[in-house]
Coordinates of C-alpha atoms in Angstrom, one line a residue:
M1 CA 75.5 -96.4 -85.6
G2 CA 78.4 -94.2 -84.6
H3 CA 76.7 -93.0 -81.4
D4 CA 78.3 -93.4 -78.0
L5 CA 75.6 -95.4 -76.0
R6 CA 77.5 -94.8 -72.7
A7 CA 75.8 -91.5 -72.4
S8 CA 72.4 -93.1 -72.1
T9 CA 73.6 -95.0 -69.0
H10 CA 74.8 -91.9 -67.2
P11 CA 72.9 -91.5 -63.9
T12 CA 70.4 -88.8 -63.5
S13 CA 69.3 -86.7 -60.6
P14 CA 65.8 -87.0 -59.2
Q15 CA 64.9 -83.9 -61.2
G16 CA 65.9 -85.6 -64.4
A17 CA 69.1 -83.6 -65.1
P18 CA 72.4 -85.7 -65.5
C19 CA 74.5 -85.8 -62.4
P20 CA 77.9 -84.3 -62.7
P21 CA 80.5 -86.8 -64.0
R22 CA 83.2 -88.2 -61.7
S23 CA 86.4 -86.2 -61.9
G24 CA 89.9 -87.1 -60.9
H25 CA 90.0 -84.8 -57.9
S26 CA 88.3 -85.4 -54.6
P27 CA 84.8 -83.9 -54.4
S28 CA 84.3 -81.2 -51.8
C29 CA 81.3 -79.9 -49.8
L30 CA 79.2 -77.5 -51.7
A31 CA 78.5 -75.5 -48.5
C32 CA 81.8 -75.2 -46.8
G33 CA 84.4 -76.4 -49.5
Q34 CA 85.9 -79.1 -47.2
P35 CA 86.8 -82.4 -48.9
L36 CA 84.1 -85.1 -48.5
P37 CA 84.9 -88.4 -46.9
R38 CA 85.2 -91.4 -49.2
Q39 CA 81.8 -92.9 -48.2
A40 CA 80.1 -89.6 -49.3
R41 CA 81.6 -89.6 -52.8
R42 CA 79.1 -91.8 -54.5
L43 CA 77.2 -90.4 -57.4
C44 CA 74.2 -88.2 -56.8
A45 CA 74.8 -88.1 -53.1
P46 CA 74.2 -84.8 -51.4
R47 CA 77.6 -83.0 -51.7
R48 CA 77.7 -81.6 -48.2
C49 CA 79.9 -82.6 -45.3
R50 CA 78.4 -84.1 -42.1
T51 CA 78.7 -80.8 -40.2
C52 CA 76.8 -78.8 -42.9
R53 CA 74.1 -81.5 -43.1
R54 CA 73.7 -81.5 -39.3
M55 CA 73.4 -77.7 -39.4
S56 CA 70.7 -77.8 -42.1
V57 CA 68.7 -80.3 -40.0
E58 CA 69.0 -78.4 -36.8
S59 CA 68.2 -75.0 -38.4
P60 CA 64.4 -74.7 -38.7
S61 CA 62.9 -74.0 -42.1
P62 CA 61.0 -70.7 -42.5
S63 CA 57.7 -72.6 -42.4
A64 CA 58.7 -74.2 -39.1
A65 CA 59.8 -70.9 -37.5
P66 CA 57.6 -69.8 -34.6
R67 CA 54.9 -67.5 -35.8
S68 CA 55.6 -64.6 -33.5
R69 CA 54.6 -61.8 -36.0
P70 CA 50.9 -62.5 -36.0
V71 CA 50.9 -62.7 -32.2
R72 CA 52.8 -59.5 -32.0
R73 CA 50.4 -57.9 -34.5
S74 CA 47.4 -59.1 -32.4
W75 CA 48.9 -57.4 -29.3
V76 CA 49.3 -54.2 -31.3
W77 CA 45.7 -54.3 -32.4
A78 CA 44.6 -55.0 -28.9
G79 CA 46.6 -52.0 -27.7
I80 CA 45.0 -49.8 -30.3
A81 CA 41.5 -51.1 -29.3
V82 CA 42.1 -50.3 -25.6
A83 CA 43.4 -46.8 -26.5
S84 CA 40.4 -46.2 -28.7
L85 CA 38.0 -47.2 -25.9
G86 CA 39.8 -44.9 -23.5
F87 CA 39.6 -42.0 -26.0
M88 CA 35.9 -42.7 -26.5
G89 CA 35.3 -42.7 -22.8
V90 CA 37.0 -39.3 -22.4
A91 CA 34.9 -38.0 -25.4
V92 CA 31.7 -39.2 -23.9
H93 CA 32.6 -37.8 -20.5
D94 CA 33.4 -34.4 -22.1
L95 CA 30.1 -34.6 -24.0
V96 CA 28.1 -35.3 -20.9
Q97 CA 29.9 -32.6 -19.0
G98 CA 29.2 -30.2 -21.9
R99 CA 25.5 -31.0 -21.8
S100 CA 25.4 -30.5 -18.1
Q101 CA 26.6 -26.9 -18.4
P102 CA 23.8 -24.6 -19.6
P103 CA 24.5 -21.8 -22.1
P104 CA 26.1 -18.8 -20.4
R105 CA 24.2 -15.6 -19.6
L106 CA 25.7 -12.9 -21.8
G107 CA 23.6 -9.9 -20.7
A108 CA 20.1 -8.6 -20.7
L109 CA 18.4 -7.0 -23.6
P110 CA 16.9 -3.5 -23.3
D111 CA 13.1 -3.2 -23.6
F112 CA 11.9 -2.8 -27.2
T113 CA 8.6 -2.6 -29.0
F114 CA 8.2 -2.7 -32.8
T115 CA 5.5 -3.4 -35.4
R116 CA 4.8 -7.0 -36.4
Q117 CA 3.9 -8.2 -39.9
D118 CA 0.2 -8.1 -39.0
G119 CA 0.5 -4.5 -37.9
Q120 CA 0.3 -5.2 -34.2
P121 CA 2.9 -4.0 -31.6
F122 CA 5.3 -6.6 -30.6
G123 CA 8.3 -6.6 -28.3
L124 CA 10.0 -7.9 -25.2
K125 CA 6.8 -7.6 -23.3
Q126 CA 5.0 -10.1 -25.5
L127 CA 8.1 -12.4 -25.5
R128 CA 8.4 -12.5 -21.7
G129 CA 8.4 -16.1 -20.6
H130 CA 9.2 -17.4 -24.1
P131 CA 12.8 -18.1 -25.2
F132 CA 13.3 -16.8 -28.7
I133 CA 15.8 -17.0 -31.6
A134 CA 16.6 -13.7 -33.4
N135 CA 18.1 -13.0 -36.8
F136 CA 18.5 -9.8 -38.9
I137 CA 17.4 -9.5 -42.5
F138 CA 15.8 -7.3 -45.1
T139 CA 13.3 -8.4 -47.8
R140 CA 15.1 -7.0 -50.9
C141 CA 18.5 -8.3 -49.8
P142 CA 20.2 -9.9 -52.9
T143 CA 22.9 -11.8 -51.1
V144 CA 23.0 -13.4 -47.7
C145 CA 19.4 -12.8 -46.5
P146 CA 17.6 -15.5 -48.6
V147 CA 20.0 -18.2 -47.3
F148 CA 19.8 -16.8 -43.7
T149 CA 16.0 -16.9 -43.8
Q150 CA 16.0 -20.4 -45.3
K151 CA 18.1 -21.5 -42.3
M152 CA 15.6 -19.8 -39.9
A153 CA 12.9 -21.8 -41.7
R154 CA 14.9 -24.9 -41.1
V155 CA 15.2 -24.0 -37.4
Q156 CA 11.4 -23.5 -37.3
E157 CA 10.9 -27.0 -38.7
H158 CA 13.5 -28.7 -36.4
T159 CA 12.0 -27.1 -33.3
S160 CA 8.4 -27.6 -34.2
K161 CA 7.9 -29.9 -31.2
L162 CA 8.3 -26.9 -28.9
G163 CA 5.4 -25.1 -30.5
T164 CA 4.8 -21.5 -29.5
D165 CA 6.9 -22.0 -26.4
L166 CA 9.9 -21.1 -28.6
Q167 CA 9.5 -18.0 -30.7
L168 CA 11.4 -16.8 -33.7
V169 CA 12.0 -13.1 -34.4
S170 CA 13.4 -11.6 -37.7
F171 CA 14.3 -7.9 -37.4
S172 CA 14.4 -5.8 -40.5
V173 CA 17.5 -3.7 -41.0
D174 CA 15.8 -1.8 -43.9
P175 CA 12.6 -0.7 -42.1
A176 CA 11.8 2.2 -44.5
Y177 CA 11.2 -0.3 -47.2
D178 CA 10.1 -3.3 -45.2
T179 CA 6.5 -2.4 -44.3
P180 CA 4.3 -4.9 -42.4
E181 CA 2.7 -6.0 -45.6
R182 CA 6.0 -6.7 -47.3
L183 CA 7.2 -8.6 -44.3
A184 CA 4.0 -10.7 -44.3
E185 CA 4.6 -11.6 -48.0
Y186 CA 8.2 -12.3 -47.3
G187 CA 7.3 -14.6 -44.4
K188 CA 4.8 -16.5 -46.5
K189 CA 7.5 -17.1 -49.1
Y190 CA 9.4 -19.1 -46.5
Q191 CA 6.4 -20.9 -45.1
A192 CA 6.6 -19.0 -41.8
D193 CA 4.3 -20.1 -39.0
F194 CA 3.1 -16.7 -37.8
T195 CA 2.1 -18.1 -34.5
R196 CA 5.8 -18.7 -33.8
W197 CA 7.8 -16.6 -36.3
N198 CA 7.5 -12.8 -36.1
F199 CA 8.9 -10.2 -38.6
L200 CA 9.5 -6.8 -37.1
T201 CA 9.9 -3.3 -38.6
G202 CA 9.8 0.2 -37.1
D203 CA 11.8 3.4 -36.7
Y204 CA 15.3 3.0 -38.2
A205 CA 17.2 4.7 -35.4
T206 CA 15.4 2.7 -32.7
L207 CA 15.9 -0.5 -34.5
K208 CA 19.6 0.2 -35.0
D209 CA 20.0 1.0 -31.4
T210 CA 18.3 -2.2 -30.3
I211 CA 20.3 -4.3 -32.7
V212 CA 23.7 -2.8 -32.2
Q213 CA 23.6 -1.8 -28.5
G214 CA 21.2 -4.5 -27.3
F215 CA 21.9 -7.6 -29.4
K216 CA 25.6 -6.5 -30.1
I217 CA 25.1 -7.3 -33.8
S218 CA 26.4 -5.0 -36.5
M219 CA 23.9 -3.1 -38.7
G220 CA 24.1 0.0 -40.9
R221 CA 24.6 1.5 -44.4
E222 CA 27.6 2.8 -46.1
A223 CA 27.8 6.6 -45.8
G224 CA 26.8 8.5 -48.9
A225 CA 25.4 5.4 -50.7
P226 CA 22.3 6.0 -52.9
E227 CA 19.0 4.6 -51.7
D228 CA 18.9 1.9 -54.4
D229 CA 22.4 0.6 -53.6
L230 CA 21.3 -2.5 -51.7
L231 CA 24.8 -3.8 -51.3
S232 CA 25.6 -0.8 -49.1
I233 CA 23.3 -2.2 -46.4
F234 CA 25.2 -4.4 -44.0
H235 CA 24.2 -6.5 -41.0
G236 CA 25.4 -9.5 -38.9
T237 CA 24.6 -13.1 -39.8
H238 CA 24.6 -14.7 -36.4
F239 CA 21.6 -16.2 -34.8
V240 CA 21.0 -14.9 -31.2
L241 CA 19.4 -17.1 -28.6
V242 CA 17.5 -15.3 -25.8
D243 CA 15.8 -16.9 -22.8
G244 CA 12.4 -16.1 -21.4
T245 CA 13.8 -13.4 -19.1
G246 CA 15.3 -11.4 -21.9
E247 CA 18.9 -12.5 -21.4
I248 CA 21.2 -13.4 -24.3
R249 CA 22.4 -17.0 -24.0
G250 CA 24.4 -17.5 -27.2
Y251 CA 25.6 -16.4 -30.6
Y252 CA 25.6 -18.9 -33.5
D253 CA 27.2 -18.5 -36.9
S254 CA 24.6 -19.2 -39.5
A255 CA 27.3 -20.3 -42.0
D256 CA 28.4 -23.1 -39.7
P257 CA 26.1 -26.2 -39.7
E258 CA 27.5 -27.4 -36.4
A259 CA 26.8 -24.0 -34.8
T260 CA 23.2 -24.1 -36.1
Q261 CA 22.8 -27.6 -34.7
K262 CA 24.0 -26.4 -31.3
L263 CA 21.6 -23.5 -31.5
E264 CA 18.7 -25.9 -31.8
T265 CA 20.0 -28.1 -29.0
D266 CA 20.4 -25.1 -26.7
A267 CA 17.0 -23.8 -27.6
F268 CA 15.4 -27.1 -26.7
R269 CA 17.2 -27.2 -23.4
I270 CA 16.3 -23.6 -22.4
T271 CA 12.7 -23.9 -23.5
R272 CA 12.2 -27.2 -21.6
E273 CA 13.9 -25.9 -18.5
E274 CA 11.8 -22.7 -18.4
G275 CA 8.6 -24.6 -19.4

């Protein structure tokens, strides 16, 4: 046939590949290069010296290595959990301490009396004994007032459990235009409960003095602006919380949801304490 059949009898390794043929020189260890002893020179024997084989046996495989990493990782997570609990404890302590401190007293309001949306006089005398929340608007305002009034309507809803014990008062900063009738229509537009929510108008100079000097809230009109220039009218957009004795207890930015929420919390506290 012409074929050399001796190749078919050549030994193969367990993986099926032919073992390297014998050569004339002495085989050496594949690991360290030292000559192998005679008894280790048989075909397909592991070509490593006794020392290297012993080292491979004594050296643990990766799978047999002690699993210290998961244990270390569990300790790390345990530390994080303990630290988190400590932080939460501090936060709760601070929250409780904050709640235990009533809103500060920031000064007493001067006496005032204006005209309510129903045409009746209304002022600090009628509010005596009732905490109230004040804001400052005008009915033809094209910018911030609609949003400011909507937020007061939301405060009315969120504090409804307090009933008439907590009053809401909206002062007009454009009293020449905002008649009692217009204020009544404006209040109805925002579903005002007139047993709790009062809209006041009156003499411009007196209103300005009460708002600026009493409430410490800005109000005015740009000098020389025409009457129909509504953007020339300016005023503050903070809610003011006043207790039943007429003392200011806090200012709350109406543009900040957290401040508005704090306003409601403080209003509940003061109303219940005084009730």
